[in-house]
XYZ file of C-alpha atoms in Angstrom:
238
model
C -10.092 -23.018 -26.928
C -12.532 -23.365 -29.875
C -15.575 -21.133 -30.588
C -17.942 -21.021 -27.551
C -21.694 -21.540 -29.258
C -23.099 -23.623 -26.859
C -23.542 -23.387 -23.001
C -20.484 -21.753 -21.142
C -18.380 -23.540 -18.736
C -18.663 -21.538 -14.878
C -14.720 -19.753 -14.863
C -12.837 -21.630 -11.597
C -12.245 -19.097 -8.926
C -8.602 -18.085 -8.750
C -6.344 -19.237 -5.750
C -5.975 -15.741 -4.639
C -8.518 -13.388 -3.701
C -10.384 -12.292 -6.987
C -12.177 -8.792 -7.510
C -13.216 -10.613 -10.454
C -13.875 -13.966 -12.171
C -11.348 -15.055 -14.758
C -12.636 -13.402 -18.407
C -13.996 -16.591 -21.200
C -10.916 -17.368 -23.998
C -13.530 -14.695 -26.140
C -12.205 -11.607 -23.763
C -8.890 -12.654 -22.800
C -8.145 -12.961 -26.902
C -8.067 -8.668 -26.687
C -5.318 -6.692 -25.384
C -6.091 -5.431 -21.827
C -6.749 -1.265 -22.101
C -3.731 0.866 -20.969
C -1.588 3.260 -22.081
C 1.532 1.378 -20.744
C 3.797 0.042 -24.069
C 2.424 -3.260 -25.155
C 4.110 -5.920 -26.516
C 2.117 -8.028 -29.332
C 2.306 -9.898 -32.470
C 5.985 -11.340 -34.012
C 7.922 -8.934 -31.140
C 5.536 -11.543 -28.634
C 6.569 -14.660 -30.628
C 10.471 -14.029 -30.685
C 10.413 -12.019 -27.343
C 12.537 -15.114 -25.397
C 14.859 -14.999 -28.470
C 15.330 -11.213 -27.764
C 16.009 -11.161 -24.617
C 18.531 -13.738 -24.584
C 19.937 -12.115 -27.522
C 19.876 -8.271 -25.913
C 21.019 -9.756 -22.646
C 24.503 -11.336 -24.544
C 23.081 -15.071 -23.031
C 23.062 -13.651 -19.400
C 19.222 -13.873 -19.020
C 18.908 -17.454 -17.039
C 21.658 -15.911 -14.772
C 19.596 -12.868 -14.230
C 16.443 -14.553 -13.852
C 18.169 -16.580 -10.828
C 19.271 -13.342 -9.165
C 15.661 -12.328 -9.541
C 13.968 -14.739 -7.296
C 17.120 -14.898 -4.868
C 16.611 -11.415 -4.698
C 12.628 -11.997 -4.020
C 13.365 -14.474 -1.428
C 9.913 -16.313 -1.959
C 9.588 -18.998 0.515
C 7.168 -22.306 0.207
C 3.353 -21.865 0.422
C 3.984 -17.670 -0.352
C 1.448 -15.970 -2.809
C 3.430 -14.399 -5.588
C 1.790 -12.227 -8.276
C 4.078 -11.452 -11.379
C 2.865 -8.017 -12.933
C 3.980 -7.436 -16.379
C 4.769 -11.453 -16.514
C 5.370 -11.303 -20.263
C 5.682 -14.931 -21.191
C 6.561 -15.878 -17.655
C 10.316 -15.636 -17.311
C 9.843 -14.831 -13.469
C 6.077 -16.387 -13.426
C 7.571 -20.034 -14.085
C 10.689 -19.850 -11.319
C 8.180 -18.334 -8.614
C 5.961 -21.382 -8.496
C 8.559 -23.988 -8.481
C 9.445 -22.403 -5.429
C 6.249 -21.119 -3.797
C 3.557 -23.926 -5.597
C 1.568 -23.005 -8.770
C -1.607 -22.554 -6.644
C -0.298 -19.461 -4.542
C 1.144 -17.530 -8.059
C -0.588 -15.371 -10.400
C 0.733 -13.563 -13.815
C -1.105 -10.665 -15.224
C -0.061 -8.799 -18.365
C -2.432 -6.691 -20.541
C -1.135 -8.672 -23.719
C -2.598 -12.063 -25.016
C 0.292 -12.949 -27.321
C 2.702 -12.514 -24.131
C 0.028 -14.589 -21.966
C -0.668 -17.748 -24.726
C 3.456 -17.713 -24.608
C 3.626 -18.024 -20.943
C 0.278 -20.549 -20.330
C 2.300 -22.514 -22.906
C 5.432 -22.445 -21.507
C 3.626 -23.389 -18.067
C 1.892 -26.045 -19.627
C 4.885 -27.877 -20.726
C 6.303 -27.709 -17.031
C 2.954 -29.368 -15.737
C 2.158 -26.141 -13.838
C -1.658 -24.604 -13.292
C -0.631 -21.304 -12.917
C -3.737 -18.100 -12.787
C -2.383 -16.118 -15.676
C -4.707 -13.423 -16.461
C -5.316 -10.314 -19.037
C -4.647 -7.142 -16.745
C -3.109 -3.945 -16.812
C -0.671 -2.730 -13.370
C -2.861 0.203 -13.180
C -6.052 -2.222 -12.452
C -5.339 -5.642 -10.448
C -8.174 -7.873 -10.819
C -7.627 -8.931 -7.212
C -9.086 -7.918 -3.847
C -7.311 -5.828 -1.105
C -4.008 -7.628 0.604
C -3.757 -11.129 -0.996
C -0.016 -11.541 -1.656
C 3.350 -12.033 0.392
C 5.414 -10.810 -2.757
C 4.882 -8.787 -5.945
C 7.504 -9.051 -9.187
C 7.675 -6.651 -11.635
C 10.379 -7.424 -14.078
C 11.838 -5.349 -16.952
C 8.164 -3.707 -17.184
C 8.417 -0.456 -15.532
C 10.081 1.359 -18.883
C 6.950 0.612 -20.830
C 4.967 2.546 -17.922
C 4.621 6.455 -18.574
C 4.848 8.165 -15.425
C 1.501 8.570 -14.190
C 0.749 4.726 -15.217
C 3.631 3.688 -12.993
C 2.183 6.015 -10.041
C -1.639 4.188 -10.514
C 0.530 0.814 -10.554
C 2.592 1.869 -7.269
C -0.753 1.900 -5.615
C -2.623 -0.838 -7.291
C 0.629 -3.502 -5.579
C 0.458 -1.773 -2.974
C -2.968 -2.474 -1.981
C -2.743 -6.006 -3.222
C 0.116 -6.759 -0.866
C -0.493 -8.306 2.578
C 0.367 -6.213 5.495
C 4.391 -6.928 5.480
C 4.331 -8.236 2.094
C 7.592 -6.855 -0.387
C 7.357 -5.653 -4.340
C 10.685 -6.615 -5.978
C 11.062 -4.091 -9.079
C 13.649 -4.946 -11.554
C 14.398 -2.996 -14.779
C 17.262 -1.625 -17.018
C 19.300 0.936 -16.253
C 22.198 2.434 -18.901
C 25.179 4.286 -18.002
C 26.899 0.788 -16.390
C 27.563 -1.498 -19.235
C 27.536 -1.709 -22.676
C 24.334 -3.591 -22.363
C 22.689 -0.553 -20.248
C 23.664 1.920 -22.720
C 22.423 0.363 -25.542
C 19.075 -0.056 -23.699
C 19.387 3.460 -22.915
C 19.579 3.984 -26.651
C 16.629 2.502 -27.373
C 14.831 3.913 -24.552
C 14.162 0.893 -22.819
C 16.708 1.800 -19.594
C 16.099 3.958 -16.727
C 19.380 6.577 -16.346
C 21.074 6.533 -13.222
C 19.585 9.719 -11.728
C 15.629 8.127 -12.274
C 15.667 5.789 -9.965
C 15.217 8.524 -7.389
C 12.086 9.597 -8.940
C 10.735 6.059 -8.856
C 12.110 5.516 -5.355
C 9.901 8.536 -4.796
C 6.716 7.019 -6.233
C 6.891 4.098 -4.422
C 7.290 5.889 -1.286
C 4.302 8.077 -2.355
C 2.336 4.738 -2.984
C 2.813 3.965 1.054
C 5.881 1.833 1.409
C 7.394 1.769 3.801
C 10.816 0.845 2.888
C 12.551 1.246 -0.330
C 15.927 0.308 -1.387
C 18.223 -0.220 -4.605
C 19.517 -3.694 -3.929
C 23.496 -4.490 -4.984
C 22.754 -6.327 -8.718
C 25.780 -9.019 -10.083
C 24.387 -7.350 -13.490
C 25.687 -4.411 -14.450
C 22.714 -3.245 -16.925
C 20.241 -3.813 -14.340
C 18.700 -2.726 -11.372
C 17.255 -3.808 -8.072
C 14.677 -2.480 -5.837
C 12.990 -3.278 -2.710
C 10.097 -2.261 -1.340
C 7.919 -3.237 1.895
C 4.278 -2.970 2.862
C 4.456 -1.464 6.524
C 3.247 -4.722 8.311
């Protein structure tokens, strides 16, 4: 945590399948390159606030739907793209063990939020500085990806590089679980839409077509209990 002057510790290997070794505190202390919307300073230290704020007190329900919807089962590896401050990151490893879950997010305010809130909870969890459009993990190491209320930040060529990038990260079988705004169904949607952090109605086909560009094999808009949000499922052919 502290200034580094003397020898360097070795970085532990990851419990997935690294590309790379975990960057020293020095590195992970920058923001990740992308050109995906990043989310830093006093927006990173109040973000929680926000969302329960902009989701009217709803967010704990919707974060429940969200791993229902996942249906991550014991001993599963779960990586958590986008994980912000680890909303999703946290539930995922109660469920599946902190050993088999990794969050990646190309912003270190977001990250020392969610290490933080992880600590707190007692759980080890490989949290990492990384962009969707470059996983810093070998070929086919997870059963499930999450990527949650991320994909609006993501210009469109960004999201087709990230389409690909889970893609070849998941296991043969394995199942992405995007979940995002969407306006035009509730007064929550429509102010999202506002503020241009909603996808309207008539985009989801276009990412329904990415991800089927990206080689899944299956994709489908899942019924949601909320009505500002959406649902989709995608599978690796196994």
């Amino acid at each position: 945590m502290s200034g580094d002057t003397g020898k360097r510790r070795a970085q532990p290997v990851g419990p997935t399948g690294d590309r790379a070794v975990r960057s020293p505190m020095t590195d992970e202390a920058r923001p990740t390159e992308t050109r995906g919307r990043m989310i830093r300073g006093w927006t990173a230290r109040f973000y929680d606030a926000m969302s329960w704020v902009c989701s009217l007190g709803g967010e704990a329900k919707t974060n429940r739907e969200i791993i229902e919807r996942a249906g991550i089962k014991p001993s599963e590896r779960v990586l958590d793209v986008g994980c912000g401050t680890g909303a999703q990151t946290l539930p995922a490893a109660e469920v599946a063990g902190p050993s088999n879950v990794a969050g990646v997010d190309p912003s270190p305010d977001m990250l020392e939020r969610a290490r933080g809130k992880a600590a707190k909870k007692g759980l080890e969890i490989d949290f990492r500085s990384a962009a969707i459009e470059k996983l810093p993990f070998d070929d086919q190491q997870f059963n499930v990806v999450l990527s949650s209320f991320m994909l609006h930040h993501l210009p469109d060529d960004v999201m087709r590089a990230g389409f690909a990038e889970i893609h070849r990260v998941l296991k043969h079988g394995g199942r992405l679980l995007a979940v995002d705004f969407t306006s035009g169904r509730s007064l929550i949607g429509r102010v999202m839409g506002l503020l241009g952090h909603a996808h309207r109605l008539e985009g989801l086909n276009g990412i329904k077509s990415m991800l089927a560009e990206a080689g899944f094999s299956t994709v489908e808009e899942l019924p949601s209990k909320q009505g500002h949000v959406f649902f989709l499922r995608a599978e690796k052919r196994g």
